Amino acid sequence: MDTALVSPEAVALLSRITGQKLSQRQLTPPVIFLAALVTVLLGVMFADGTVTDEEKQQLQAILDNLTPSGSKLRKLAQLLLKGVKQHQVYTKLDQLTTLTIPLSEAEKLLVISFGYKMLANTRGINSRETSYLESLTNQLGVNSKYLAVLEAGFNCEAS
């Protein structure tokens, strides 16, 4: 991750989302990755217009596994969840692009992989959710050849 690529727009966006005045220095690699991850997971969750308790539990489980209990990062994750939902950042792919510019292609692919993981561990992958992840992959500049592998792998996991 190249934190030098964190733009003033990303700082302003994350400040608005979290309701806190953030500085570029505070946007560390874990914070940037977490913001992108929360946005993508919420986008996947809302893509089909139906949010199940299972999806909510899966989203929380992923975030709990990535953020230490009682940490500032865990508290930030909760602020991000609230703010991303409120501002519907997951529907604004240009804003998600702003958040992900510092991420490497591998990190972007990891974020997308978590989207597939969430689907596989809930009720399976449907066309609206797949379309969301495909659009996201294109918007973020990730090579689309990886999607077939992810989808096949996670479809097998869901079976």
mmCIF file with all atom_site columns, C-alpha atoms in Angstrom:
data_model
loop_
_atom_site.group_PDB
_atom_site.id
_atom_site.type_symbol
_atom_site.label_atom_id
_atom_site.label_alt_id
_atom_site.label_comp_id
_atom_site.label_asym_id
_atom_site.label_entity_id
_atom_site.label_seq_id
_atom_site.pdbx_PDB_ins_code
_atom_site.Cartn_x
_atom_site.Cartn_y
_atom_site.Cartn_z
_atom_site.occupancy
_atom_site.B_iso_or_equiv
_atom_site.pdbx_formal_charge
_atom_site.auth_seq_id
_atom_site.auth_comp_id
_atom_site.auth_asym_id
_atom_site.auth_atom_id
_atom_site.pdbx_PDB_model_num
ATOM 1   C CA . MET A 1 1   ? 0.000   0.000   0.000   1.00 0.00 ? 1   MET A CA 1
ATOM 2   C CA . ASP A 1 2   ? 1.281   3.412   -0.925  1.00 0.00 ? 2   ASP A CA 1
ATOM 3   C CA . THR A 1 3   ? 0.038   5.872   1.728   1.00 0.00 ? 3   THR A CA 1
ATOM 4   C CA . ALA A 1 4   ? 1.579   8.713   -0.268  1.00 0.00 ? 4   ALA A CA 1
ATOM 5   C CA . LEU A 1 5   ? -1.367  8.199   -2.635  1.00 0.00 ? 5   LEU A CA 1
ATOM 6   C CA . VAL A 1 6   ? -3.902  9.108   0.072   1.00 0.00 ? 6   VAL A CA 1
ATOM 7   C CA . SER A 1 7   ? -5.568  12.167  -1.397  1.00 0.00 ? 7   SER A CA 1
ATOM 8   C CA . PRO A 1 8   ? -7.101  15.148  0.374   1.00 0.00 ? 8   PRO A CA 1
ATOM 9   C CA . GLU A 1 9   ? -10.412 13.897  -1.071  1.00 0.00 ? 9   GLU A CA 1
ATOM 10  C CA . ALA A 1 10  ? -9.955  10.575  0.746   1.00 0.00 ? 10  ALA A CA 1
ATOM 11  C CA . VAL A 1 11  ? -9.209  12.398  3.999   1.00 0.00 ? 11  VAL A CA 1
ATOM 12  C CA . ALA A 1 12  ? -12.321 14.560  3.571   1.00 0.00 ? 12  ALA A CA 1
ATOM 13  C CA . LEU A 1 13  ? -14.471 11.545  2.647   1.00 0.00 ? 13  LEU A CA 1
ATOM 14  C CA . LEU A 1 14  ? -13.348 9.494   5.639   1.00 0.00 ? 14  LEU A CA 1
ATOM 15  C CA . SER A 1 15  ? -13.786 12.506  7.922   1.00 0.00 ? 15  SER A CA 1
ATOM 16  C CA . ARG A 1 16  ? -17.359 12.871  6.665   1.00 0.00 ? 16  ARG A CA 1
ATOM 17  C CA . ILE A 1 17  ? -18.082 9.150   6.952   1.00 0.00 ? 17  ILE A CA 1
ATOM 18  C CA . THR A 1 18  ? -16.719 8.814   10.490  1.00 0.00 ? 18  THR A CA 1
ATOM 19  C CA . GLY A 1 19  ? -17.921 12.185  11.741  1.00 0.00 ? 19  GLY A CA 1
ATOM 20  C CA . GLN A 1 20  ? -14.398 12.915  12.967  1.00 0.00 ? 20  GLN A CA 1
ATOM 21  C CA . LYS A 1 21  ? -11.819 15.400  11.759  1.00 0.00 ? 21  LYS A CA 1
ATOM 22  C CA . LEU A 1 22  ? -9.105  13.127  10.402  1.00 0.00 ? 22  LEU A CA 1
ATOM 23  C CA . SER A 1 23  ? -5.678  14.010  9.057   1.00 0.00 ? 23  SER A CA 1
ATOM 24  C CA . GLN A 1 24  ? -3.709  12.308  6.319   1.00 0.00 ? 24  GLN A CA 1
ATOM 25  C CA . ARG A 1 25  ? -1.327  10.999  8.971   1.00 0.00 ? 25  ARG A CA 1
ATOM 26  C CA . GLN A 1 26  ? -4.170  9.136   10.681  1.00 0.00 ? 26  GLN A CA 1
ATOM 27  C CA . LEU A 1 27  ? -5.019  7.258   7.494   1.00 0.00 ? 27  LEU A CA 1
ATOM 28  C CA . THR A 1 28  ? -2.693  4.346   8.079   1.00 0.00 ? 28  THR A CA 1
ATOM 29  C CA . PRO A 1 29  ? -2.745  1.216   5.900   1.00 0.00 ? 29  PRO A CA 1
ATOM 30  C CA . PRO A 1 30  ? -5.075  -0.662  8.311   1.00 0.00 ? 30  PRO A CA 1
ATOM 31  C CA . VAL A 1 31  ? -7.504  2.290   8.379   1.00 0.00 ? 31  VAL A CA 1
ATOM 32  C CA . ILE A 1 32  ? -7.581  2.601   4.590   1.00 0.00 ? 32  ILE A CA 1
ATOM 33  C CA . PHE A 1 33  ? -8.009  -1.151  4.113   1.00 0.00 ? 33  PHE A CA 1
ATOM 34  C CA . LEU A 1 34  ? -10.773 -1.264  6.741   1.00 0.00 ? 34  LEU A CA 1
ATOM 35  C CA . ALA A 1 35  ? -12.645 1.632   5.112   1.00 0.00 ? 35  ALA A CA 1
ATOM 36  C CA . ALA A 1 36  ? -12.546 -0.092  1.725   1.00 0.00 ? 36  ALA A CA 1
ATOM 37  C CA . LEU A 1 37  ? -13.541 -3.426  3.244   1.00 0.00 ? 37  LEU A CA 1
ATOM 38  C CA . VAL A 1 38  ? -16.512 -2.031  5.163   1.00 0.00 ? 38  VAL A CA 1
ATOM 39  C CA . THR A 1 39  ? -17.722 -0.231  2.045   1.00 0.00 ? 39  THR A CA 1
ATOM 40  C CA . VAL A 1 40  ? -17.482 -3.329  -0.148  1.00 0.00 ? 40  VAL A CA 1
ATOM 41  C CA . LEU A 1 41  ? -19.106 -5.636  2.411   1.00 0.00 ? 41  LEU A CA 1
ATOM 42  C CA . LEU A 1 42  ? -22.011 -3.257  2.878   1.00 0.00 ? 42  LEU A CA 1
ATOM 43  C CA . GLY A 1 43  ? -22.317 -2.938  -0.898  1.00 0.00 ? 43  GLY A CA 1
ATOM 44  C CA . VAL A 1 44  ? -22.529 -6.704  -1.253  1.00 0.00 ? 44  VAL A CA 1
ATOM 45  C CA . MET A 1 45  ? -25.014 -6.915  1.599   1.00 0.00 ? 45  MET A CA 1
ATOM 46  C CA . PHE A 1 46  ? -27.345 -4.294  0.077   1.00 0.00 ? 46  PHE A CA 1
ATOM 47  C CA . ALA A 1 47  ? -26.816 -5.264  -3.605  1.00 0.00 ? 47  ALA A CA 1
ATOM 48  C CA . ASP A 1 48  ? -29.874 -7.491  -3.844  1.00 0.00 ? 48  ASP A CA 1
ATOM 49  C CA . GLY A 1 49  ? -32.150 -5.216  -1.806  1.00 0.00 ? 49  GLY A CA 1
ATOM 50  C CA . THR A 1 50  ? -32.517 -7.786  0.974   1.00 0.00 ? 50  THR A CA 1
ATOM 51  C CA . VAL A 1 51  ? -30.442 -7.802  4.145   1.00 0.00 ? 51  VAL A CA 1
ATOM 52  C CA . THR A 1 52  ? -30.649 -10.949 6.228   1.00 0.00 ? 52  THR A CA 1
ATOM 53  C CA . ASP A 1 53  ? -29.582 -11.531 9.811   1.00 0.00 ? 53  ASP A CA 1
ATOM 54  C CA . GLU A 1 54  ? -27.127 -14.074 8.433   1.00 0.00 ? 54  GLU A CA 1
ATOM 55  C CA . GLU A 1 55  ? -25.468 -11.382 6.282   1.00 0.00 ? 55  GLU A CA 1
ATOM 56  C CA . LYS A 1 56  ? -25.255 -9.002  9.246   1.00 0.00 ? 56  LYS A CA 1
ATOM 57  C CA . GLN A 1 57  ? -23.673 -11.729 11.362  1.00 0.00 ? 57  GLN A CA 1
ATOM 58  C CA . GLN A 1 58  ? -21.181 -12.628 8.628   1.00 0.00 ? 58  GLN A CA 1
ATOM 59  C CA . LEU A 1 59  ? -20.194 -8.979  8.148   1.00 0.00 ? 59  LEU A CA 1
ATOM 60  C CA . GLN A 1 60  ? -19.653 -8.564  11.881  1.00 0.00 ? 60  GLN A CA 1
ATOM 61  C CA . ALA A 1 61  ? -17.676 -11.826 12.083  1.00 0.00 ? 61  ALA A CA 1
ATOM 62  C CA . ILE A 1 62  ? -15.308 -10.697 9.325   1.00 0.00 ? 62  ILE A CA 1
ATOM 63  C CA . LEU A 1 63  ? -14.752 -7.341  11.012  1.00 0.00 ? 63  LEU A CA 1
ATOM 64  C CA . ASP A 1 64  ? -14.320 -8.949  14.450  1.00 0.00 ? 64  ASP A CA 1
ATOM 65  C CA . ASN A 1 65  ? -11.658 -11.280 13.040  1.00 0.00 ? 65  ASN A CA 1
ATOM 66  C CA . LEU A 1 66  ? -9.727  -8.368  11.528  1.00 0.00 ? 66  LEU A CA 1
ATOM 67  C CA . THR A 1 67  ? -9.947  -5.871  14.384  1.00 0.00 ? 67  THR A CA 1
ATOM 68  C CA . PRO A 1 68  ? -8.693  -6.594  17.906  1.00 0.00 ? 68  PRO A CA 1
ATOM 69  C CA . SER A 1 69  ? -11.350 -6.375  20.620  1.00 0.00 ? 69  SER A CA 1
ATOM 70  C CA . GLY A 1 70  ? -11.332 -3.007  22.391  1.00 0.00 ? 70  GLY A CA 1
ATOM 71  C CA . SER A 1 71  ? -8.953  -1.472  19.858  1.00 0.00 ? 71  SER A CA 1
ATOM 72  C CA . LYS A 1 72  ? -9.248  1.900   18.161  1.00 0.00 ? 72  LYS A CA 1
ATOM 73  C CA . LEU A 1 73  ? -9.564  0.008   14.894  1.00 0.00 ? 73  LEU A CA 1
ATOM 74  C CA . ARG A 1 74  ? -12.630 -1.886  16.208  1.00 0.00 ? 74  ARG A CA 1
ATOM 75  C CA . LYS A 1 75  ? -14.232 1.409   17.257  1.00 0.00 ? 75  LYS A CA 1
ATOM 76  C CA . LEU A 1 76  ? -13.395 2.903   13.870  1.00 0.00 ? 76  LEU A CA 1
ATOM 77  C CA . ALA A 1 77  ? -15.014 -0.097  12.150  1.00 0.00 ? 77  ALA A CA 1
ATOM 78  C CA . GLN A 1 78  ? -18.280 0.682   13.939  1.00 0.00 ? 78  GLN A CA 1
ATOM 79  C CA . LEU A 1 79  ? -18.074 4.362   12.917  1.00 0.00 ? 79  LEU A CA 1
ATOM 80  C CA . LEU A 1 80  ? -17.375 3.298   9.340   1.00 0.00 ? 80  LEU A CA 1
ATOM 81  C CA . LEU A 1 81  ? -20.344 0.921   9.312   1.00 0.00 ? 81  LEU A CA 1
ATOM 82  C CA . LYS A 1 82  ? -22.671 3.671   10.460  1.00 0.00 ? 82  LYS A CA 1
ATOM 83  C CA . GLY A 1 83  ? -21.240 6.355   8.166   1.00 0.00 ? 83  GLY A CA 1
ATOM 84  C CA . VAL A 1 84  ? -20.951 4.215   5.028   1.00 0.00 ? 84  VAL A CA 1
ATOM 85  C CA . LYS A 1 85  ? -24.599 3.141   5.457   1.00 0.00 ? 85  LYS A CA 1
ATOM 86  C CA . GLN A 1 86  ? -25.760 6.693   6.148   1.00 0.00 ? 86  GLN A CA 1
ATOM 87  C CA . HIS A 1 87  ? -23.938 8.172   3.145   1.00 0.00 ? 87  HIS A CA 1
ATOM 88  C CA . GLN A 1 88  ? -24.463 5.050   0.976   1.00 0.00 ? 88  GLN A CA 1
ATOM 89  C CA . VAL A 1 89  ? -20.833 5.162   -0.109  1.00 0.00 ? 89  VAL A CA 1
ATOM 90  C CA . TYR A 1 90  ? -21.144 1.594   -1.443  1.00 0.00 ? 90  TYR A CA 1
ATOM 91  C CA . THR A 1 91  ? -23.417 2.940   -4.218  1.00 0.00 ? 91  THR A CA 1
ATOM 92  C CA . LYS A 1 92  ? -20.905 5.623   -5.221  1.00 0.00 ? 92  LYS A CA 1
ATOM 93  C CA . LEU A 1 93  ? -18.120 3.733   -6.928  1.00 0.00 ? 93  LEU A CA 1
ATOM 94  C CA . ASP A 1 94  ? -16.173 6.955   -7.536  1.00 0.00 ? 94  ASP A CA 1
ATOM 95  C CA . GLN A 1 95  ? -15.961 7.454   -3.757  1.00 0.00 ? 95  GLN A CA 1
ATOM 96  C CA . LEU A 1 96  ? -14.890 3.857   -3.256  1.00 0.00 ? 96  LEU A CA 1
ATOM 97  C CA . THR A 1 97  ? -12.212 4.421   -5.895  1.00 0.00 ? 97  THR A CA 1
ATOM 98  C CA . THR A 1 98  ? -11.016 7.456   -3.914  1.00 0.00 ? 98  THR A CA 1
ATOM 99  C CA . LEU A 1 99  ? -10.657 5.249   -0.838  1.00 0.00 ? 99  LEU A CA 1
ATOM 100 C CA . THR A 1 100 ? -8.832  2.450   -2.659  1.00 0.00 ? 100 THR A CA 1
ATOM 101 C CA . ILE A 1 101 ? -6.265  4.369   -4.711  1.00 0.00 ? 101 ILE A CA 1
ATOM 102 C CA . PRO A 1 102 ? -3.491  3.629   -2.163  1.00 0.00 ? 102 PRO A CA 1
ATOM 103 C CA . LEU A 1 103 ? -4.261  -0.114  -2.185  1.00 0.00 ? 103 LEU A CA 1
ATOM 104 C CA . SER A 1 104 ? -2.201  -2.474  -4.311  1.00 0.00 ? 104 SER A CA 1
ATOM 105 C CA . GLU A 1 105 ? -3.989  -4.744  -6.783  1.00 0.00 ? 105 GLU A CA 1
ATOM 106 C CA . ALA A 1 106 ? -3.511  -7.639  -4.337  1.00 0.00 ? 106 ALA A CA 1
ATOM 107 C CA . GLU A 1 107 ? -5.126  -5.647  -1.520  1.00 0.00 ? 107 GLU A CA 1
ATOM 108 C CA . LYS A 1 108 ? -8.040  -4.684  -3.767  1.00 0.00 ? 108 LYS A CA 1
ATOM 109 C CA . LEU A 1 109 ? -8.435  -8.333  -4.735  1.00 0.00 ? 109 LEU A CA 1
ATOM 110 C CA . LEU A 1 110 ? -8.415  -9.294  -1.051  1.00 0.00 ? 110 LEU A CA 1
ATOM 111 C CA . VAL A 1 111 ? -11.231 -6.817  -0.358  1.00 0.00 ? 111 VAL A CA 1
ATOM 112 C CA . ILE A 1 112 ? -13.248 -8.291  -3.233  1.00 0.00 ? 112 ILE A CA 1
ATOM 113 C CA . SER A 1 113 ? -12.462 -11.805 -1.950  1.00 0.00 ? 113 SER A CA 1
ATOM 114 C CA . PHE A 1 114 ? -13.988 -10.910 1.410   1.00 0.00 ? 114 PHE A CA 1
ATOM 115 C CA . GLY A 1 115 ? -17.132 -9.887  -0.495  1.00 0.00 ? 115 GLY A CA 1
ATOM 116 C CA . TYR A 1 116 ? -17.309 -13.349 -2.043  1.00 0.00 ? 116 TYR A CA 1
ATOM 117 C CA . LYS A 1 117 ? -16.533 -14.962 1.308   1.00 0.00 ? 117 LYS A CA 1
ATOM 118 C CA . MET A 1 118 ? -19.439 -13.146 2.909   1.00 0.00 ? 118 MET A CA 1
ATOM 119 C CA . LEU A 1 119 ? -21.789 -14.403 0.199   1.00 0.00 ? 119 LEU A CA 1
ATOM 120 C CA . ALA A 1 120 ? -20.534 -17.971 0.338   1.00 0.00 ? 120 ALA A CA 1
ATOM 121 C CA . ASN A 1 121 ? -21.010 -18.098 4.100   1.00 0.00 ? 121 ASN A CA 1
ATOM 122 C CA . THR A 1 122 ? -24.562 -16.794 3.913   1.00 0.00 ? 122 THR A CA 1
ATOM 123 C CA . ARG A 1 123 ? -27.161 -17.952 1.401   1.00 0.00 ? 123 ARG A CA 1
ATOM 124 C CA . GLY A 1 124 ? -24.910 -18.157 -1.648  1.00 0.00 ? 124 GLY A CA 1
ATOM 125 C CA . ILE A 1 125 ? -24.066 -15.896 -4.545  1.00 0.00 ? 125 ILE A CA 1
ATOM 126 C CA . ASN A 1 126 ? -26.826 -14.321 -6.642  1.00 0.00 ? 126 ASN A CA 1
ATOM 127 C CA . SER A 1 127 ? -26.679 -12.311 -9.871  1.00 0.00 ? 127 SER A CA 1
ATOM 128 C CA . ARG A 1 128 ? -27.121 -8.840  -8.329  1.00 0.00 ? 128 ARG A CA 1
ATOM 129 C CA . GLU A 1 129 ? -24.348 -9.423  -5.847  1.00 0.00 ? 129 GLU A CA 1
ATOM 130 C CA . THR A 1 130 ? -22.108 -10.861 -8.557  1.00 0.00 ? 130 THR A CA 1
ATOM 131 C CA . SER A 1 131 ? -22.855 -7.844  -10.766 1.00 0.00 ? 131 SER A CA 1
ATOM 132 C CA . TYR A 1 132 ? -21.916 -5.521  -7.909  1.00 0.00 ? 132 TYR A CA 1
ATOM 133 C CA . LEU A 1 133 ? -18.595 -7.296  -7.418  1.00 0.00 ? 133 LEU A CA 1
ATOM 134 C CA . GLU A 1 134 ? -17.914 -7.329  -11.186 1.00 0.00 ? 134 GLU A CA 1
ATOM 135 C CA . SER A 1 135 ? -18.617 -3.577  -11.452 1.00 0.00 ? 135 SER A CA 1
ATOM 136 C CA . LEU A 1 136 ? -16.434 -2.981  -8.450  1.00 0.00 ? 136 LEU A CA 1
ATOM 137 C CA . THR A 1 137 ? -13.604 -5.037  -9.907  1.00 0.00 ? 137 THR A CA 1
ATOM 138 C CA . ASN A 1 138 ? -13.726 -3.033  -13.139 1.00 0.00 ? 138 ASN A CA 1
ATOM 139 C CA . GLN A 1 139 ? -13.946 0.295   -11.289 1.00 0.00 ? 139 GLN A CA 1
ATOM 140 C CA . LEU A 1 140 ? -10.954 -0.569  -9.103  1.00 0.00 ? 140 LEU A CA 1
ATOM 141 C CA . GLY A 1 141 ? -8.828  -1.724  -12.027 1.00 0.00 ? 141 GLY A CA 1
ATOM 142 C CA . VAL A 1 142 ? -8.442  -5.302  -10.814 1.00 0.00 ? 142 VAL A CA 1
ATOM 143 C CA . ASN A 1 143 ? -7.885  -7.868  -13.543 1.00 0.00 ? 143 ASN A CA 1
ATOM 144 C CA . SER A 1 144 ? -11.275 -9.526  -14.101 1.00 0.00 ? 144 SER A CA 1
ATOM 145 C CA . LYS A 1 145 ? -9.679  -12.944 -14.763 1.00 0.00 ? 145 LYS A CA 1
ATOM 146 C CA . TYR A 1 146 ? -9.509  -13.378 -10.983 1.00 0.00 ? 146 TYR A CA 1
ATOM 147 C CA . LEU A 1 147 ? -13.297 -13.162 -10.584 1.00 0.00 ? 147 LEU A CA 1
ATOM 148 C CA . ALA A 1 148 ? -14.005 -16.494 -12.247 1.00 0.00 ? 148 ALA A CA 1
ATOM 149 C CA . VAL A 1 149 ? -11.591 -18.183 -9.859  1.00 0.00 ? 149 VAL A CA 1
ATOM 150 C CA . LEU A 1 150 ? -13.070 -16.442 -6.822  1.00 0.00 ? 150 LEU A CA 1
ATOM 151 C CA . GLU A 1 151 ? -16.638 -17.140 -7.830  1.00 0.00 ? 151 GLU A CA 1
ATOM 152 C CA . ALA A 1 152 ? -15.937 -20.800 -8.591  1.00 0.00 ? 152 ALA A CA 1
ATOM 153 C CA . GLY A 1 153 ? -14.034 -21.273 -5.347  1.00 0.00 ? 153 GLY A CA 1
ATOM 154 C CA . PHE A 1 154 ? -16.607 -19.600 -3.165  1.00 0.00 ? 154 PHE A CA 1
ATOM 155 C CA . ASN A 1 155 ? -19.525 -21.256 -4.968  1.00 0.00 ? 155 ASN A CA 1
ATOM 156 C CA . CYS A 1 156 ? -17.968 -24.608 -4.068  1.00 0.00 ? 156 CYS A CA 1
ATOM 157 C CA . GLU A 1 157 ? -17.581 -23.430 -0.471  1.00 0.00 ? 157 GLU A CA 1
ATOM 158 C CA . ALA A 1 158 ? -21.262 -22.423 -0.371  1.00 0.00 ? 158 ALA A CA 1
ATOM 159 C CA . SER A 1 159 ? -22.410 -25.849 -1.618  1.00 0.00 ? 159 SER A CA 1
#
